[in-house]
PDB file of C-alpha atoms in Angstrom:
ATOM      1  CA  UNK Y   1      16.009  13.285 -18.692  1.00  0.00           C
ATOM      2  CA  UNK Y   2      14.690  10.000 -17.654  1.00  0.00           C
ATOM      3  CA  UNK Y   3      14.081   8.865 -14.143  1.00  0.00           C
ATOM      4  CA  UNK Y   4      16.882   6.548 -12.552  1.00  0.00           C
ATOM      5  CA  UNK Y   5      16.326   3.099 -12.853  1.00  0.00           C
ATOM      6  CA  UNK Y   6      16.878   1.206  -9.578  1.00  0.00           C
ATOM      7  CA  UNK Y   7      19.128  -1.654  -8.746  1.00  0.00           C
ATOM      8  CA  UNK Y   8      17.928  -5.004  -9.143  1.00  0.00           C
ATOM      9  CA  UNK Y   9      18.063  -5.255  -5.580  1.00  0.00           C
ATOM     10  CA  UNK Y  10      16.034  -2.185  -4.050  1.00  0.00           C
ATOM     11  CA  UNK Y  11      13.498  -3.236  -6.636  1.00  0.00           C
ATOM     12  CA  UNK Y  12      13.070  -7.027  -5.023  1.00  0.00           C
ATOM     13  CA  UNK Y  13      13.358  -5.120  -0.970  1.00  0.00           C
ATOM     14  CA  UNK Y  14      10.569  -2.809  -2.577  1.00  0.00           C
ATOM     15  CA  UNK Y  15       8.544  -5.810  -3.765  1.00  0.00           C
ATOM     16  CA  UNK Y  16       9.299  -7.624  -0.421  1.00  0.00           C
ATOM     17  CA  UNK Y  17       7.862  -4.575   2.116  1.00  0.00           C
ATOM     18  CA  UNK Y  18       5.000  -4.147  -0.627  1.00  0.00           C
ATOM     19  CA  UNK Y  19       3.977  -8.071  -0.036  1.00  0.00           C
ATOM     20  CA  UNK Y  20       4.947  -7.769   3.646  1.00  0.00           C
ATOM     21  CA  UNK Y  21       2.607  -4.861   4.310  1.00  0.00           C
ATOM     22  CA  UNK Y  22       0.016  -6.741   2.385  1.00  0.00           C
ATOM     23  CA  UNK Y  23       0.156  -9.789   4.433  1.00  0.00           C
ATOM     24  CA  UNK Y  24      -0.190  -7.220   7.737  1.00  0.00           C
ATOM     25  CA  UNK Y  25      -3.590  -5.559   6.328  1.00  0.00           C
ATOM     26  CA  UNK Y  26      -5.080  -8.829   5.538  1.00  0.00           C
ATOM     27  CA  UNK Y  27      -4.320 -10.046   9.223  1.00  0.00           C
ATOM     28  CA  UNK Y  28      -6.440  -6.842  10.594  1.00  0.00           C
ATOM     29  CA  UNK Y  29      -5.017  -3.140  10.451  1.00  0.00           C
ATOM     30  CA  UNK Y  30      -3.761  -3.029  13.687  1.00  0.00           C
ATOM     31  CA  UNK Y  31      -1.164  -5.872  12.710  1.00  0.00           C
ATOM     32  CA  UNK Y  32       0.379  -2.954  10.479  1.00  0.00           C
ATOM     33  CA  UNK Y  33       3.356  -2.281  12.429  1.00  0.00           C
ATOM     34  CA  UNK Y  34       6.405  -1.122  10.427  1.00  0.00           C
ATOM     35  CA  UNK Y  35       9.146  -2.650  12.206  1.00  0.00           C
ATOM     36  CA  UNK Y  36       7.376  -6.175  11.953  1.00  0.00           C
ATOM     37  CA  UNK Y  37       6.884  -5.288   8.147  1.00  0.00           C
ATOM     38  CA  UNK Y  38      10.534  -4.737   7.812  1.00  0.00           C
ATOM     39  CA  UNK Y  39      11.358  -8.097   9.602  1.00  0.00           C
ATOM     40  CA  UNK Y  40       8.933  -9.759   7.545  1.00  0.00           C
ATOM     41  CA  UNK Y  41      10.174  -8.477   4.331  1.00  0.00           C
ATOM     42  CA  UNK Y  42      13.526  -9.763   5.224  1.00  0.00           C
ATOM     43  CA  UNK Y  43      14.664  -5.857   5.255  1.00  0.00           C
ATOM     44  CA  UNK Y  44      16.103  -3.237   7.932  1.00  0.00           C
ATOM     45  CA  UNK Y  45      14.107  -0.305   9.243  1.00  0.00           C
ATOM     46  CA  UNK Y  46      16.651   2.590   7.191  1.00  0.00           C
ATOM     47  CA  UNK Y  47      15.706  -0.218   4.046  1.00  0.00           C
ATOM     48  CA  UNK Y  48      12.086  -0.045   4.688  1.00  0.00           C
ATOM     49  CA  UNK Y  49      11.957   4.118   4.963  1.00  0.00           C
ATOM     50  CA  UNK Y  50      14.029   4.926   2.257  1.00  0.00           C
ATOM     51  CA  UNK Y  51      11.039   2.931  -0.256  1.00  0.00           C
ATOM     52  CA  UNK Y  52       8.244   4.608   2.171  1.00  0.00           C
ATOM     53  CA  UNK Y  53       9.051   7.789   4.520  1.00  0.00           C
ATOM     54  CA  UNK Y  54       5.757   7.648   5.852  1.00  0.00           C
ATOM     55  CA  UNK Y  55       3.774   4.614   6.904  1.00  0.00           C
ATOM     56  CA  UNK Y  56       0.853   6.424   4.887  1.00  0.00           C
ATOM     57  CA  UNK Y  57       3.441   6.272   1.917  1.00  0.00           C
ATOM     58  CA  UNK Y  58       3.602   2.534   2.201  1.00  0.00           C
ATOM     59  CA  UNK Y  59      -0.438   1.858   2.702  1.00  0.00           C
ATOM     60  CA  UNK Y  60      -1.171   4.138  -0.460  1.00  0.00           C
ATOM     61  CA  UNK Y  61       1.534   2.093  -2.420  1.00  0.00           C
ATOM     62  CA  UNK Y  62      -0.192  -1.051  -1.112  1.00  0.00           C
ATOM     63  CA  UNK Y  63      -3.692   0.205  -2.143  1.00  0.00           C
ATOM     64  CA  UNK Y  64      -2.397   1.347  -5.349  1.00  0.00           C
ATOM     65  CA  UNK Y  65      -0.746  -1.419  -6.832  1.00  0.00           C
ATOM     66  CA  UNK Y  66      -4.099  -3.797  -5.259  1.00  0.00           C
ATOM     67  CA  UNK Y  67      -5.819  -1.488  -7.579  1.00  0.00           C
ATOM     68  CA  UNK Y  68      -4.196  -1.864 -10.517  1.00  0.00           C
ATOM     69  CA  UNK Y  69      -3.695  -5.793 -10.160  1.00  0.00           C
ATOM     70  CA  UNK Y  70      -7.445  -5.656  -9.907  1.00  0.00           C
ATOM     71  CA  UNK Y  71      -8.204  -3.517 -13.123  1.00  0.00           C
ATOM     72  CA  UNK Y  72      -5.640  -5.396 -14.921  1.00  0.00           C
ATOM     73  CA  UNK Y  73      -7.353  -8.642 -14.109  1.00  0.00           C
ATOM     74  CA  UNK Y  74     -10.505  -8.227 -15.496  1.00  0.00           C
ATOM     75  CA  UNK Y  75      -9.209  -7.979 -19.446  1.00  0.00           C
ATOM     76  CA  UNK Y  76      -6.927 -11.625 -18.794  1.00  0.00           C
ATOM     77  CA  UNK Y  77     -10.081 -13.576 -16.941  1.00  0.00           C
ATOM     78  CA  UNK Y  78     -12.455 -12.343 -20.156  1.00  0.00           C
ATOM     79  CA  UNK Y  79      -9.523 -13.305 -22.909  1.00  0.00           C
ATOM     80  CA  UNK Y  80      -9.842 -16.898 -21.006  1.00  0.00           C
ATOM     81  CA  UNK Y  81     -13.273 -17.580 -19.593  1.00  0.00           C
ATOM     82  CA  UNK Y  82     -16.816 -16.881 -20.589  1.00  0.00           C
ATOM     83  CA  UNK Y  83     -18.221 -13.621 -18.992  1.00  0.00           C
ATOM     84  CA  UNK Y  84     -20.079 -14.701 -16.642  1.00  0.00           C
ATOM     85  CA  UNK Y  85     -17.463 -16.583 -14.887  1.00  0.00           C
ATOM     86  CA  UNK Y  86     -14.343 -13.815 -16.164  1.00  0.00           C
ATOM     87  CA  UNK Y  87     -17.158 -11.596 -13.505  1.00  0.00           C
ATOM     88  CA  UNK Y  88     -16.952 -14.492 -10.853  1.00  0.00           C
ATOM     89  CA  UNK Y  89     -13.362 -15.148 -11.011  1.00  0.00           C
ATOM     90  CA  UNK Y  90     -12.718 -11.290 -10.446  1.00  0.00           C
ATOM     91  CA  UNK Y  91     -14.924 -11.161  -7.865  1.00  0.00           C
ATOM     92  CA  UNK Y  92     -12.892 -13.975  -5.809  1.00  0.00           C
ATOM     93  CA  UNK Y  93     -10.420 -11.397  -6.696  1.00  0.00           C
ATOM     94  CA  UNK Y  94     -11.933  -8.478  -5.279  1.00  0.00           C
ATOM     95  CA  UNK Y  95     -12.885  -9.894  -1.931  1.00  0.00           C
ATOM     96  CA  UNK Y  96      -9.020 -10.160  -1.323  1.00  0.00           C
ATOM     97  CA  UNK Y  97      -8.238  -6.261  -2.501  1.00  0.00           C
ATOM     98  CA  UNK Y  98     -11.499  -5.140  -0.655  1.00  0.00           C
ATOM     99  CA  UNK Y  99      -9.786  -7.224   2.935  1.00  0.00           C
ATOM    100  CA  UNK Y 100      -6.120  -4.783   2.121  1.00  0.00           C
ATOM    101  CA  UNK Y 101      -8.877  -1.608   1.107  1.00  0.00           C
ATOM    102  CA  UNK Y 102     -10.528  -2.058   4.316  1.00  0.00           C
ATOM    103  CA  UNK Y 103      -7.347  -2.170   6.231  1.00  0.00           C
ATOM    104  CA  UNK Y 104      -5.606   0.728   4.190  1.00  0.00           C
ATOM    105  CA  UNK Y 105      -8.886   3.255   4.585  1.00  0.00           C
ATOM    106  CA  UNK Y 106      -8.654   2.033   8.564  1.00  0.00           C
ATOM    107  CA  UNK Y 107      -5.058   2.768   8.707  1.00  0.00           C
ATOM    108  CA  UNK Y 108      -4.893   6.546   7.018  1.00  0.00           C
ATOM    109  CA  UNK Y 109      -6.129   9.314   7.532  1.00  0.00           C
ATOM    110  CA  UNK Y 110      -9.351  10.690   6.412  1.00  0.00           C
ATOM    111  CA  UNK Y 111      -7.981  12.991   3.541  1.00  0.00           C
ATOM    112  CA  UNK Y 112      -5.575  10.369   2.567  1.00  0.00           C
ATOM    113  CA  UNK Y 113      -8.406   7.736   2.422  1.00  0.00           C
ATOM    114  CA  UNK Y 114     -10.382  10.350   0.582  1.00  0.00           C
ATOM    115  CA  UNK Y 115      -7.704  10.477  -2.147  1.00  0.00           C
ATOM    116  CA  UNK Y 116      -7.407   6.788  -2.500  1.00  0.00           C
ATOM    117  CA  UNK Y 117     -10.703   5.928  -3.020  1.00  0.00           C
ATOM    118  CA  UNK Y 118     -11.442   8.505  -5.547  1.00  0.00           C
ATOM    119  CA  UNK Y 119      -8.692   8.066  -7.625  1.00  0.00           C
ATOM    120  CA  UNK Y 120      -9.470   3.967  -7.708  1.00  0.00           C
ATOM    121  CA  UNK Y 121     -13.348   4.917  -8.857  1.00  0.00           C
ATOM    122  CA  UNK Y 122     -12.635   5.384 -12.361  1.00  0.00           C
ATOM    123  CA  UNK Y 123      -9.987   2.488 -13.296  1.00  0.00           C
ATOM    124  CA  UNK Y 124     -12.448   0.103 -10.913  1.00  0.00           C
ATOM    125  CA  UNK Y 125     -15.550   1.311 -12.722  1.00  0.00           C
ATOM    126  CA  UNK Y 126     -14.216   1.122 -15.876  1.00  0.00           C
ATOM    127  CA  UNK Y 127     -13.182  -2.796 -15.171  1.00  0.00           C
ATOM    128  CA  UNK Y 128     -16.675  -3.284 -13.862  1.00  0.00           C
ATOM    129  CA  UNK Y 129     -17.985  -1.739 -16.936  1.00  0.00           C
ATOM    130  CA  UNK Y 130     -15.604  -4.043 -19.273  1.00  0.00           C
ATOM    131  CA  UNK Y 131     -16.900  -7.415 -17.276  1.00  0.00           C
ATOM    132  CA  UNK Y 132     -20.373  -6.212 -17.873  1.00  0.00           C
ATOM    133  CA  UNK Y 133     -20.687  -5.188 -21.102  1.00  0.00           C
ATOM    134  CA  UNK Y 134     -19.234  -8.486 -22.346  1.00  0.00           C
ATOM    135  CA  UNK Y 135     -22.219 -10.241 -20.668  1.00  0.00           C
ATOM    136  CA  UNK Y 136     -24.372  -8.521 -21.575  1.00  0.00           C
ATOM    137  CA  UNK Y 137     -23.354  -8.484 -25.512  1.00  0.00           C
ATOM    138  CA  UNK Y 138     -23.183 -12.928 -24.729  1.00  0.00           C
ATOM    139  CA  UNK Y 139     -26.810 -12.074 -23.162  1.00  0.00           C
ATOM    140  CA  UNK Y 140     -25.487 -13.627 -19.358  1.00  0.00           C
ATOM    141  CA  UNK Y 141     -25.941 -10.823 -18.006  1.00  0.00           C
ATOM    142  CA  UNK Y 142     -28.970  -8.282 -17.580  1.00  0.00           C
ATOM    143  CA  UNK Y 143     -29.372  -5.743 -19.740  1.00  0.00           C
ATOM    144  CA  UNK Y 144     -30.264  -3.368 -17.034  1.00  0.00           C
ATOM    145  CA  UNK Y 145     -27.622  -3.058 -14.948  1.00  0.00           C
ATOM    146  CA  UNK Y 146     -24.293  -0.788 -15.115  1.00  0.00           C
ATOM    147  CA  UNK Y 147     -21.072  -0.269 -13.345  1.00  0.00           C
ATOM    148  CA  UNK Y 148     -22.150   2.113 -10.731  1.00  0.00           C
ATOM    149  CA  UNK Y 149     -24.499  -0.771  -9.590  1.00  0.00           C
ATOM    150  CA  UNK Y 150     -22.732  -3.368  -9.086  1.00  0.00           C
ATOM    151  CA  UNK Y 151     -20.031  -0.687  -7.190  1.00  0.00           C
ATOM    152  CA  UNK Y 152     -23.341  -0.043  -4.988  1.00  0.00           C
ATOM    153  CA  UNK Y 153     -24.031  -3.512  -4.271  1.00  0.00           C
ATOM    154  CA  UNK Y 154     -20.004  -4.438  -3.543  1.00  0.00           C
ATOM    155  CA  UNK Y 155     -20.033  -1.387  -0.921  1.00  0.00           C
ATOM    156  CA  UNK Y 156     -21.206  -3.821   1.669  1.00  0.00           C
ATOM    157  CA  UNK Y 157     -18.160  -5.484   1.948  1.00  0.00           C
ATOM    158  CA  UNK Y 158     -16.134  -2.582   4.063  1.00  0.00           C
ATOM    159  CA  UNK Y 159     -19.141  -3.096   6.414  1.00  0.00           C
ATOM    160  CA  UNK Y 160     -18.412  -6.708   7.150  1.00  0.00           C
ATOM    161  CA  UNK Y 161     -17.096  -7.181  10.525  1.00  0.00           C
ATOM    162  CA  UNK Y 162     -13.566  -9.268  10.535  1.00  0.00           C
ATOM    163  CA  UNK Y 163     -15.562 -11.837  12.424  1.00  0.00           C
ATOM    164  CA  UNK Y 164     -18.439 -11.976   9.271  1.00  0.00           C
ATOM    165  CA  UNK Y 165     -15.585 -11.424   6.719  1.00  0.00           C
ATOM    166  CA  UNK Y 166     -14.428 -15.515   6.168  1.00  0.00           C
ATOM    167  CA  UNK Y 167     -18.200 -16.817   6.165  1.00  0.00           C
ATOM    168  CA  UNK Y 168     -20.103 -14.031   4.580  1.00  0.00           C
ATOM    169  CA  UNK Y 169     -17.972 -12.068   2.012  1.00  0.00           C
ATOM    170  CA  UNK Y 170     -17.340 -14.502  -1.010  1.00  0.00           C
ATOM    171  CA  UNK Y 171     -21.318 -16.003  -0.287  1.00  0.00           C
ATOM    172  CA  UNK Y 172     -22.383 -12.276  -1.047  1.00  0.00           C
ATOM    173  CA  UNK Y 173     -20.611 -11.746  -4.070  1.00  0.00           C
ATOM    174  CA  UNK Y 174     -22.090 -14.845  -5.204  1.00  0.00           C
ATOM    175  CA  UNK Y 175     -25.699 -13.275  -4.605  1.00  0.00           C
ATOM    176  CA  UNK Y 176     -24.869 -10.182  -6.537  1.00  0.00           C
ATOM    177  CA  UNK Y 177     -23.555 -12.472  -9.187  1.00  0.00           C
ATOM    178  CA  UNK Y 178     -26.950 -14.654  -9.241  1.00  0.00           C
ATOM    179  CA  UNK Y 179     -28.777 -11.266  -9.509  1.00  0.00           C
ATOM    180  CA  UNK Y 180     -26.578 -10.019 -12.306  1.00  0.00           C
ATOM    181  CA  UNK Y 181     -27.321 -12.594 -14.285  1.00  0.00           C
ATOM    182  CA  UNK Y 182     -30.022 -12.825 -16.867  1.00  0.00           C
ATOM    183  CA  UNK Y 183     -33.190 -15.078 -16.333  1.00  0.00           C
ATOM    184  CA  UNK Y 184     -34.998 -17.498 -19.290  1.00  0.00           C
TER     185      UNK Y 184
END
C-alpha cells in the first residue's frame, strides 16, 4: 500500500510554514513563534499543526530539508564550476543553513538537537568529501586534508555571536578556503 499523496494545496501551505519558519530562525531563534509563522505563511493555526504537531516537529523539518538542499548542492555547483569555486559557492551556501542550524539546535531540546546533528554528519561529510576529492584529483586543493577537517574548521560558525555573524562568517569561510587550497 502506498502512502497518500496530498492535495496540491496542503503541499504549497506545507512549503509556505517550511519557508515561513525559515525566515523566523534566520531573524534569531527567539523570533520562532508559531502563530507569527502561521500568519506569515499565509496559513491558520489548525493549518499550521496539522503539517507540524509540535513546534520541535516543524524545526526538525526545517533542519532537515536545509540539510538535504545543502548535500544536494554540492554535485550541481561541481557539474558547473571548477572545484575550487563548486567548494566556495557551497560554502556561501552553508553560512545560510549553518544561521537556520544555529537557530534550530537553540530552539530544541538537547536530545532532539542530538538527533539532528548526528543524522546530518554523514550526508554533510559525504558532500564535503565529494567537493574535496574533486580538488584534489584537479590538484586545487591539498592533498592532505579530508572531510572531517574541514567539518572541524566550519564548527566555529555556531560560536559566532548574531552580532559577529554578518561581518565575520562568510570572511572565515573564505580563510578556510585560502588554506584548503594548494600552494606552487
Amino acid at each position: 500500500m502506498t502512502a497518500p499523496r496530498r492535495r496540491a494545496d496542503a503541499t504549497e501551505n506545507r512549503a509556505r510554514i517550511i519557508e515561513a519558519a525559515r525566515a523566523a530562525l534566520a531573524a534569531g531563534p527567539q523570533e520562532l513563534k508559531l502563530n507569527a509563522v502561521a500568519r506569515q505563511a499565509g496559513v491558520g493555526q489548525g493549518t499550521l499543526y496539522r503539517h507540524f504537531p509540535t513546534r520541535e516537529d516543524l524545526l526538525a523539518e526545517v533542519y532537515r530539508q536545509d540539510v538535504d538542499e545543502l548535500v544536494a548542492a554540492a554535485p550541481q555547483l561541481l557539474e558547473r564550476h571548477p572545484p575550487v569555486e563548486a567548494l566556495a559557492r557551497w560554502f556561501d551556501r552553508l553560512v545560510g543553513y549553518a544561521r537556520v542550524k544555529r537557530g534550530v539546535l537553540t530552539a530544541v531540546t538537547a536530545g532532539a538537537a542530538q538527533d539532528l546533528a548526528a543524522g546530518s554528519h554523514g550526508p554533510i561529510g559525504d558532500a564535503v568529501t565529494a567537493l574535496l576529492a574533486a580538488g584534489q584529483a584537479e590538484g586545487t586543493i591539498r592533498p592532505d586534508v579530508d572531510a572531517r577537517d574541514v567539518i572541524v574548521l566550519i564548527g566555529y560558525l555556531s560560536h559566532l555571536s548574531e552580532q559577529e555573524w554578518e561581518p565575520r562568517a562568510r570572511h572565515l569561510l573564505t580563510v578556510v578556503l585560502d588554506g584548503l587550497r594548494t600552494r606552487p
